Amino acid sequence: MKAIQILALTASTIVSANSVGFELTSTDIQEGQKMAKTFEFSGFGCDGENVSPQLTWSNIPAGTKSFAITAYDPDAPTGSGWWHWVSFNIPANIASFERGADLQSMGATELASDYGSIGFGGACPPVGHGMHRYQFTVWALPVEKLDLNDKVSAAIAGYTLNSMAIDTAKLTATYNR
């Protein structure tokens, strides 16, 4: 009996090691690496280009009817982090977009970032505050449209996404000034 259990455990480990789940990649940003100034905000004392990075997601989970994209800095000195990007109702036939993409033209809903502006708001950690993490997440959703409007807070959108996502894929880049 033990030999069968060990064999079954070994077989499942091999399958898990060879299968790739829902994945988020980028030609602009890499896991654990510092982002270029291109992706820095323009304002709040920062003078970057405030351009969103290119993103691609693959191995899309079965049942996905739409996507959401978020970018969040858990290291912001606010007590609640900083929402840099919240976009949802991205059609299921879209699995990538180029640098600086206009997601609203693709049919997506974009919320105001914590800067107060609609759409992507780049990195802008306080000078000397150390390295911050920027968590880019794509959310696979089981509905074509979320029952949210463009006036809800990022916290409500985050709560909704966490309550219903089929799966998520994350890419965490860093930035400091």
C-alpha atoms as one frame of an Amber mdcrd trajectory, in Angstrom:
protein
   0.000   0.000   0.000   2.805   2.459   0.894   4.542   1.797  -2.436   1.342
   2.714  -4.303   0.979   5.946  -2.288   4.609   6.899  -2.954   4.211   6.093
  -6.670   1.023   8.193  -6.855   2.706  11.093  -5.038   5.748  10.888  -7.336
   3.543  10.825 -10.465   1.537  13.864  -9.328   4.761  15.745  -8.529   6.111
  15.052 -12.030   2.853  16.229 -13.633   2.850  19.396 -11.469   6.467  20.164
 -12.324   5.800  19.803 -16.054   2.547  21.776 -16.211   2.503  25.542 -16.352
  -0.415  27.359 -14.831  -1.905  30.736 -15.630   1.096  32.970 -16.311   1.781
  36.705 -16.700   4.868  37.861 -18.611   6.170  41.113 -20.036   8.790  42.310
 -22.484   9.084  45.506 -20.373   9.292  44.331 -16.768  10.728  41.190 -15.180
   9.996  39.382 -11.943  11.983  40.905  -9.063  13.799  43.403 -11.303  13.756
  47.205 -11.163  11.478  48.870 -13.704  12.757  51.504 -16.120  12.000  55.202
 -15.534   9.531  54.926 -18.456   7.108  53.363 -15.955   7.537  56.117 -13.350
   4.605  58.458 -12.725   4.636  62.030 -14.037   3.599  64.139 -11.034   3.810
  63.928  -7.218   7.492  64.884  -7.554   8.190  62.195 -10.156   9.068  62.929
 -13.781   8.729  59.611 -15.605   6.744  58.912 -18.755   3.857  57.274 -16.851
   3.467  54.553 -19.469   1.969  51.154 -18.638   4.146  48.129 -19.441   3.496
  45.537 -22.133   1.773  42.498 -20.598   0.903  39.025 -21.924  -0.963  36.226
 -20.157  -1.109  32.584 -21.157  -2.533  29.219 -20.078  -5.892  30.870 -19.541
  -8.137  28.904 -17.164 -11.241  27.173 -18.523 -14.418  29.174 -17.976 -12.735
  32.582 -18.277 -15.159  35.156 -19.730 -13.205  38.351 -19.001 -10.069  39.652
 -17.309  -9.060  42.370 -14.892  -5.613  43.926 -14.449  -4.350  45.529 -11.260
  -1.057  47.071 -10.203  -0.540  47.533  -6.482   2.329  48.728  -4.261   2.069
  47.061  -0.827   5.113  49.027   0.380   3.604  52.520   0.051   3.738  54.352
   3.396  -0.032  54.734   3.659  -1.129  51.888   5.900  -3.165  50.532   2.981
  -0.726  50.324   0.071  -1.194  52.173  -3.217  -3.370  51.236  -6.197  -1.562
  52.161  -9.415  -4.004  50.513 -11.821  -7.395  48.842 -11.703  -9.025  47.808
 -14.958 -11.765  45.225 -15.475 -14.219  43.971 -18.124 -11.295  43.244 -20.450
 -12.769  40.923 -23.110 -11.756  37.251 -22.945 -10.336  37.352 -26.483  -7.564
  39.733 -25.341  -4.500  38.045 -23.836  -1.925  40.810 -24.218  -1.489  44.486
 -24.847   1.370  46.710 -25.842   3.175  49.308 -23.764   0.924  52.313 -23.139
  -2.227  50.513 -24.326  -5.580  52.304 -24.078  -7.662  49.674 -22.289 -10.860
  51.725 -22.522 -10.669  51.487 -26.322 -10.642  47.691 -25.854 -13.929  47.856
 -23.940 -12.450  47.761 -20.448 -13.502  49.851 -17.461 -10.654  51.722 -15.753
 -10.815  53.193 -12.285  -8.965  56.153 -10.847  -5.624  55.189  -9.382  -4.697
  56.428  -5.922  -3.240  59.473  -7.707  -6.824  60.355  -8.657  -6.348  59.948
 -12.414  -8.078  57.330 -14.564  -5.953  54.439 -15.821  -2.358  53.513 -15.164
  -0.388  55.559 -12.646   3.299  54.689 -12.619   5.701  54.053  -9.765   6.582
  57.032  -7.546   7.867  55.885  -4.159   9.111  58.588  -1.798  12.780  59.497
  -2.273  14.964  57.451   0.062  12.108  55.137   1.101  13.844  52.069  -0.291
  12.758  49.523  -2.845   9.020  49.146  -3.441   7.271  46.150  -5.002   4.772
  46.658  -7.825   2.447  43.680  -8.115   0.916  43.423 -11.576  -1.923  40.885
 -11.470  -4.204  39.567 -14.188  -7.453  38.094 -12.922  -9.384  35.426 -14.887
 -13.085  36.033 -14.256 -16.178  33.842 -14.814 -18.358  36.760 -16.019 -18.195
  38.996 -19.103 -18.935  42.155 -17.108 -18.503  42.908 -13.435 -21.479  44.549
 -11.778 -19.347  47.581 -10.901 -19.188  51.066 -12.367 -16.175  53.301 -12.933
 -16.795  55.205  -9.671 -16.191  52.355  -7.191 -13.065  52.395  -5.067 -10.093
  50.186  -5.808 -10.782  48.425  -2.498 -14.305  47.436  -3.618 -12.956  46.282
  -6.983 -10.225  44.290  -5.207 -12.767  42.707  -2.880 -14.965  41.762  -5.840
 -12.048  40.321  -7.813 -10.837  38.273  -4.840 -14.333  36.911  -4.235 -14.845
  35.556  -7.736 -11.581  35.056  -9.642 -11.102  31.675 -11.275  -7.354  32.209
 -11.033  -4.714  34.948 -10.952  -1.260  35.385 -12.437   1.182  37.864 -10.910
   4.392  39.591 -11.943   6.165  41.677  -9.296   8.653  44.315 -10.404  10.456
  46.817  -8.176  11.293  50.518  -8.152  13.037  53.041  -5.904  14.136  56.697
  -6.052
